[in-house]
């Protein structure tokens, strides 16, 4: 049986699945039910000076009929009293000593950070997560992403936290920056033991086109919120990978953003995460989703002969390269398996209108023909094809030696002739 | 152990009525599942499989985990996926029924996961460390198999006594071949037995070949899973003519052997329950041109499932309602059934007699009860032919437990599986010193 135990920044966990700091980790009873269901750890809903929330506060993004494909919120940090949160942290720790509780914090002054850190650790926190990420409300008050967007402030506050903390400090980064790397490095300079990312993405989830009010609607107004859920996974994966492959970084990563199942979790781990956190999918489906995450991951590890999580962490990073280092002489063309084709010709429209006009209808059959001499191998047709394994991208032996753009620029290496350019 | 199946079985002509799902269709269907909380489908399943969870696992291509979820609740999950009347169980309770959208194809998804588990030879269970306790199980049907497998997980040694040469109970000898054929049932039995430590003695009839008292002496606990007995006779003249059969017995011959149907032009099936409908669909499926169901009640009063009768009608079945057979006539073999109409109180209506031509008559009006075999054991209560048990399958007599058709009077495979497992839990308590039923 593969070993699922792992750790991020010295915070040990029986499995890599943590609740992200958000409504599913709002209270002791919730987190206890989550641990019961199998969650490895939990990042407590951000503590700070308790706030007051609005109604409504969430928005769902329906994409082609799939409800909740994306999700947004305008809620702030905890609205519960500090006493209640601390009491429940202690209680939950007593009941589930093996499951790490990471307490998320957001404060303003050094003194208030110091006090909150002490109280959290006294209550039993196994680690702290500094919330430098919230993109709405809190940042207007000079906290959250206002901190995460300024490396110098990030570093300073992280160093305060590290100074006052006896447990590992993780910094939760905001994706609302053009390049994540300086922010990860700032956290590192501040002494963080690891980072968590991503928090939510600044967004407007939609507009009610009949009442002219953006969503979510608060009486007759709205505000920008934080986007999350399945749709944000690609953005999160990139940011995680950008830090994982940064030579000067090297801190453990807790990956967050759009994780809905074990497959997503595996992707985050392969790109450098040692734990993963989930918020939206739990909000949409409940704690029991972790069962599939656990045994799906175990089965994946068995099939790939991994016995421990650390053997997987960052395994896809070596293959993540700069565009300039990709082999430009590698050539593929699309092939249609006529036996599988159902004749929708969606690929014809896609190629004609959105690619290189090289898939053509044929007389006497609904199965289209690919003009391979024109096909640039973009794989748009494969992406739109509704039939799995019907269109495949086949590599072409063009007799060319591998050559990247950088090889070409620096050494004048010959590139293959361009295709599809007229 | 079990006798090899004949290759000349009439049942082999049948195709699956419900077609299996391939991966892409299964994943697409699984993604429709709402993952309901406190899901009605779980409540509707007698073995309480965590259906939303196993379906979610199909959606994520975690088929191994999906099958593990199914088998953890119901070790007969593979046959249940084929034979369960899902229309009135899980699928019937799916909330999509309230949305005027097709309910989730739970049975087909369960089949997808369990078939893959079987075909890949995945093993999910190991026997518990040996407790030194021995349990006898009478009958090798779903109830006993579920009980034995669970008992092995606890580490108790099991011996199954089966009076037939074929194991699996009605799963092998009774269920309609367009749902499952005998070979699949035997595959499943073998797969269940692969946990090890379950000895199966076929061709041993308990009560005849081995006495109840010797079982009681030699074993630490006994589970009775004998199911139901022979078809009930109609009690009309001509019942012993050639071409007249009890339906369950005829179905067994059709499933395990060959029934020559070439000369049969018209069949009459007497009864209105699920066995009757099965017999109608089976005779039609074997190519008999005209098949009529003769039932003493009304269409709406029949106990057979309406979805099954609908399928039978689509196959071309005919029915004569509110009528009974008074005699079967023929020259050495059945040629016609004399009938009379009955009123709402099932009383014959004067001068309403009519005749149905038939060269095959199948009688499907119920099965006898076998519980009387236990009547010599004090402390066991027989109630309307059924062995009375508490919710844990305990009979009231020390060491004796029962479940499945012999205790519930005749329900479904999934009920037998649930009751067998529940009894195993309680046998374990009994053997390990905690009297759950004290
Ligand atoms: C024609 C027919 C079709 C059916 N179709 C379906 C269906 O599609 N779906 C569904 O869910 N259910 C169906 N059922 C019901 C289902 O088959 C039963 O509910 C289920 O098999 C009961 O399991 P069991 O273990 O209690 O008994 P059984 O399956 O009847 O097994 C009992 C076993 O005990 C053996 N036995 C009996 N007496 C002794 C003895 N003295 N010593 C040793 N062995 C003994 C018998 O030979 C038999 O093998 C059908 C039933 C019939 C009759
Ligand atoms: C309703 C809601 C409230 C959130 N509150 C917090 C919070 O208090 N602190 C925090 O660090 N992140 C908060 N987040 C962000 C999540 O922890 C997480 O980083 C983000 O939602 C991305 O993960 P997901 O795609 O799994 O939802 C919140 C997210 C949502 C949807
Ligand atoms: S989810 Fe619960 S709290 Fe939120 S609006 Fe619905 S009922 Fe109210």
PDB file of N, CA and C in Angstrom, chain B residues 201-243:
ATOM      1  N   UNK B 201     -19.452 -27.826  -0.146  1.00  0.00           N
ATOM      2  CA  UNK B 201     -19.798 -29.233  -0.370  1.00  0.00           C
ATOM      3  C   UNK B 201     -21.083 -29.276  -1.173  1.00  0.00           C
ATOM      4  N   UNK B 202     -20.954 -29.606  -2.434  1.00  0.00           N
ATOM      5  CA  UNK B 202     -22.155 -29.699  -3.267  1.00  0.00           C
ATOM      6  C   UNK B 202     -22.758 -31.099  -3.146  1.00  0.00           C
ATOM      7  N   UNK B 203     -23.964 -31.258  -3.655  1.00  0.00           N
ATOM      8  CA  UNK B 203     -24.690 -32.532  -3.607  1.00  0.00           C
ATOM      9  C   UNK B 203     -24.844 -33.058  -2.181  1.00  0.00           C
ATOM     10  N   UNK B 204     -24.938 -32.128  -1.245  1.00  0.00           N
ATOM     11  CA  UNK B 204     -25.205 -32.537   0.140  1.00  0.00           C
ATOM     12  C   UNK B 204     -26.455 -31.794   0.594  1.00  0.00           C
ATOM     13  N   UNK B 205     -27.519 -32.554   0.814  1.00  0.00           N
ATOM     14  CA  UNK B 205     -28.757 -31.931   1.260  1.00  0.00           C
ATOM     15  C   UNK B 205     -28.814 -32.029   2.777  1.00  0.00           C
ATOM     16  N   UNK B 206     -28.832 -30.889   3.425  1.00  0.00           N
ATOM     17  CA  UNK B 206     -28.883 -30.897   4.883  1.00  0.00           C
ATOM     18  C   UNK B 206     -30.286 -31.330   5.301  1.00  0.00           C
ATOM     19  N   UNK B 207     -30.347 -32.205   6.294  1.00  0.00           N
ATOM     20  CA  UNK B 207     -31.634 -32.761   6.704  1.00  0.00           C
ATOM     21  C   UNK B 207     -31.802 -34.152   6.129  1.00  0.00           C
ATOM     22  N   UNK B 208     -31.150 -34.425   5.008  1.00  0.00           N
ATOM     23  CA  UNK B 208     -31.210 -35.748   4.397  1.00  0.00           C
ATOM     24  C   UNK B 208     -29.839 -36.418   4.488  1.00  0.00           C
ATOM     25  N   UNK B 209     -28.860 -35.773   3.874  1.00  0.00           N
ATOM     26  CA  UNK B 209     -27.515 -36.369   3.853  1.00  0.00           C
ATOM     27  C   UNK B 209     -26.732 -36.080   5.128  1.00  0.00           C
ATOM     28  N   UNK B 210     -27.125 -35.053   5.812  1.00  0.00           N
ATOM     29  CA  UNK B 210     -26.423 -34.690   7.044  1.00  0.00           C
ATOM     30  C   UNK B 210     -27.469 -34.074   7.957  1.00  0.00           C
ATOM     31  N   UNK B 211     -27.442 -34.466   9.241  1.00  0.00           N
ATOM     32  CA  UNK B 211     -28.543 -34.038  10.100  1.00  0.00           C
ATOM     33  C   UNK B 211     -28.283 -32.672  10.704  1.00  0.00           C
ATOM     34  N   UNK B 212     -29.389 -32.023  11.083  1.00  0.00           N
ATOM     35  CA  UNK B 212     -29.293 -30.711  11.703  1.00  0.00           C
ATOM     36  C   UNK B 212     -28.535 -30.805  13.012  1.00  0.00           C
ATOM     37  N   UNK B 213     -28.780 -31.889  13.743  1.00  0.00           N
ATOM     38  CA  UNK B 213     -28.133 -32.005  15.056  1.00  0.00           C
ATOM     39  C   UNK B 213     -26.627 -32.196  14.919  1.00  0.00           C
ATOM     40  N   UNK B 214     -26.213 -32.900  13.860  1.00  0.00           N
ATOM     41  CA  UNK B 214     -24.760 -33.056  13.722  1.00  0.00           C
ATOM     42  C   UNK B 214     -24.123 -31.719  13.351  1.00  0.00           C
ATOM     43  N   UNK B 215     -24.830 -30.922  12.563  1.00  0.00           N
ATOM     44  CA  UNK B 215     -24.296 -29.582  12.251  1.00  0.00           C
ATOM     45  C   UNK B 215     -24.153 -28.771  13.522  1.00  0.00           C
ATOM     46  N   UNK B 216     -25.210 -28.855  14.334  1.00  0.00           N
ATOM     47  CA  UNK B 216     -25.216 -28.061  15.561  1.00  0.00           C
ATOM     48  C   UNK B 216     -24.065 -28.478  16.477  1.00  0.00           C
ATOM     49  N   UNK B 217     -23.778 -29.764  16.447  1.00  0.00           N
ATOM     50  CA  UNK B 217     -22.696 -30.283  17.296  1.00  0.00           C
ATOM     51  C   UNK B 217     -21.321 -29.868  16.740  1.00  0.00           C
ATOM     52  N   UNK B 218     -21.175 -29.952  15.442  1.00  0.00           N
ATOM     53  CA  UNK B 218     -19.849 -29.780  14.843  1.00  0.00           C
ATOM     54  C   UNK B 218     -19.458 -28.329  14.580  1.00  0.00           C
ATOM     55  N   UNK B 219     -20.419 -27.439  14.555  1.00  0.00           N
ATOM     56  CA  UNK B 219     -20.105 -26.053  14.180  1.00  0.00           C
ATOM     57  C   UNK B 219     -20.439 -25.081  15.314  1.00  0.00           C
ATOM     58  N   UNK B 220     -19.770 -23.946  15.279  1.00  0.00           N
ATOM     59  CA  UNK B 220     -19.994 -22.942  16.315  1.00  0.00           C
ATOM     60  C   UNK B 220     -21.211 -22.072  16.005  1.00  0.00           C
ATOM     61  N   UNK B 221     -21.575 -22.034  14.735  1.00  0.00           N
ATOM     62  CA  UNK B 221     -22.788 -21.310  14.349  1.00  0.00           C
ATOM     63  C   UNK B 221     -23.257 -21.879  13.020  1.00  0.00           C
ATOM     64  N   UNK B 222     -24.561 -21.741  12.764  1.00  0.00           N
ATOM     65  CA  UNK B 222     -25.122 -22.242  11.505  1.00  0.00           C
ATOM     66  C   UNK B 222     -25.960 -21.121  10.897  1.00  0.00           C
ATOM     67  N   UNK B 223     -25.726 -20.880   9.610  1.00  0.00           N
ATOM     68  CA  UNK B 223     -26.542 -19.910   8.870  1.00  0.00           C
ATOM     69  C   UNK B 223     -27.417 -20.678   7.887  1.00  0.00           C
ATOM     70  N   UNK B 224     -28.714 -20.430   7.959  1.00  0.00           N
ATOM     71  CA  UNK B 224     -29.642 -21.119   7.064  1.00  0.00           C
ATOM     72  C   UNK B 224     -30.002 -20.175   5.911  1.00  0.00           C
ATOM     73  N   UNK B 225     -29.615 -20.575   4.713  1.00  0.00           N
ATOM     74  CA  UNK B 225     -29.922 -19.754   3.529  1.00  0.00           C
ATOM     75  C   UNK B 225     -30.464 -20.645   2.433  1.00  0.00           C
ATOM     76  N   UNK B 226     -31.509 -21.388   2.762  1.00  0.00           N
ATOM     77  CA  UNK B 226     -31.987 -22.437   1.845  1.00  0.00           C
ATOM     78  C   UNK B 226     -32.950 -21.917   0.775  1.00  0.00           C
ATOM     79  N   UNK B 227     -33.319 -20.654   0.875  1.00  0.00           N
ATOM     80  CA  UNK B 227     -34.211 -20.114  -0.158  1.00  0.00           C
ATOM     81  C   UNK B 227     -35.594 -20.728  -0.089  1.00  0.00           C
ATOM     82  N   UNK B 228     -36.252 -20.756  -1.244  1.00  0.00           N
ATOM     83  CA  UNK B 228     -37.597 -21.319  -1.326  1.00  0.00           C
ATOM     84  C   UNK B 228     -37.536 -22.691  -1.983  1.00  0.00           C
ATOM     85  N   UNK B 229     -38.645 -23.432  -1.918  1.00  0.00           N
ATOM     86  CA  UNK B 229     -38.681 -24.792  -2.454  1.00  0.00           C
ATOM     87  C   UNK B 229     -39.336 -24.861  -3.831  1.00  0.00           C
ATOM     88  N   UNK B 230     -39.915 -26.013  -4.089  1.00  0.00           N
ATOM     89  CA  UNK B 230     -40.450 -26.314  -5.413  1.00  0.00           C
ATOM     90  C   UNK B 230     -41.632 -25.416  -5.764  1.00  0.00           C
ATOM     91  N   UNK B 231     -41.914 -25.323  -7.062  1.00  0.00           N
ATOM     92  CA  UNK B 231     -43.069 -24.562  -7.537  1.00  0.00           C
ATOM     93  C   UNK B 231     -44.348 -25.103  -6.908  1.00  0.00           C
ATOM     94  N   UNK B 232     -45.244 -24.209  -6.586  1.00  0.00           N
ATOM     95  CA  UNK B 232     -46.547 -24.604  -6.067  1.00  0.00           C
ATOM     96  C   UNK B 232     -47.392 -25.168  -7.220  1.00  0.00           C
ATOM     97  N   UNK B 233     -48.100 -26.272  -6.918  1.00  0.00           N
ATOM     98  CA  UNK B 233     -48.933 -26.859  -7.976  1.00  0.00           C
ATOM     99  C   UNK B 233     -50.267 -26.128  -8.046  1.00  0.00           C
ATOM    100  N   UNK B 234     -50.896 -26.204  -9.234  1.00  0.00           N
ATOM    101  CA  UNK B 234     -52.158 -25.509  -9.466  1.00  0.00           C
ATOM    102  C   UNK B 234     -53.335 -26.278  -8.849  1.00  0.00           C
ATOM    103  N   UNK B 235     -53.210 -27.631  -8.866  1.00  0.00           N
ATOM    104  CA  UNK B 235     -54.280 -28.450  -8.319  1.00  0.00           C
ATOM    105  C   UNK B 235     -55.453 -28.590  -9.266  1.00  0.00           C
ATOM    106  N   UNK B 236     -55.154 -28.671 -10.583  1.00  0.00           N
ATOM    107  CA  UNK B 236     -56.238 -28.892 -11.551  1.00  0.00           C
ATOM    108  C   UNK B 236     -55.930 -30.162 -12.339  1.00  0.00           C
ATOM    109  N   UNK B 237     -56.925 -30.768 -12.921  1.00  0.00           N
ATOM    110  CA  UNK B 237     -56.678 -31.982 -13.711  1.00  0.00           C
ATOM    111  C   UNK B 237     -55.720 -31.697 -14.870  1.00  0.00           C
ATOM    112  N   UNK B 238     -54.888 -32.668 -15.183  1.00  0.00           N
ATOM    113  CA  UNK B 238     -54.000 -32.550 -16.341  1.00  0.00           C
ATOM    114  C   UNK B 238     -52.647 -31.960 -16.032  1.00  0.00           C
ATOM    115  N   UNK B 239     -52.388 -31.698 -14.754  1.00  0.00           N
ATOM    116  CA  UNK B 239     -51.138 -31.025 -14.402  1.00  0.00           C
ATOM    117  C   UNK B 239     -49.915 -31.912 -14.624  1.00  0.00           C
ATOM    118  N   UNK B 240     -50.144 -33.225 -14.701  1.00  0.00           N
ATOM    119  CA  UNK B 240     -48.979 -34.109 -14.866  1.00  0.00           C
ATOM    120  C   UNK B 240     -48.708 -34.432 -16.338  1.00  0.00           C
ATOM    121  N   UNK B 241     -49.477 -33.833 -17.228  1.00  0.00           N
ATOM    122  CA  UNK B 241     -49.231 -34.080 -18.658  1.00  0.00           C
ATOM    123  C   UNK B 241     -47.844 -33.587 -19.055  1.00  0.00           C
ATOM    124  N   UNK B 242     -47.285 -34.219 -20.072  1.00  0.00           N
ATOM    125  CA  UNK B 242     -46.026 -33.707 -20.620  1.00  0.00           C
ATOM    126  C   UNK B 242     -46.280 -32.301 -21.142  1.00  0.00           C
ATOM    127  N   UNK B 243     -45.271 -31.433 -21.013  1.00  0.00           N
ATOM    128  CA  UNK B 243     -45.436 -30.051 -21.484  1.00  0.00           C
ATOM    129  C   UNK B 243     -45.991 -29.130 -20.420  1.00  0.00           C
TER     130      UNK B 243
END
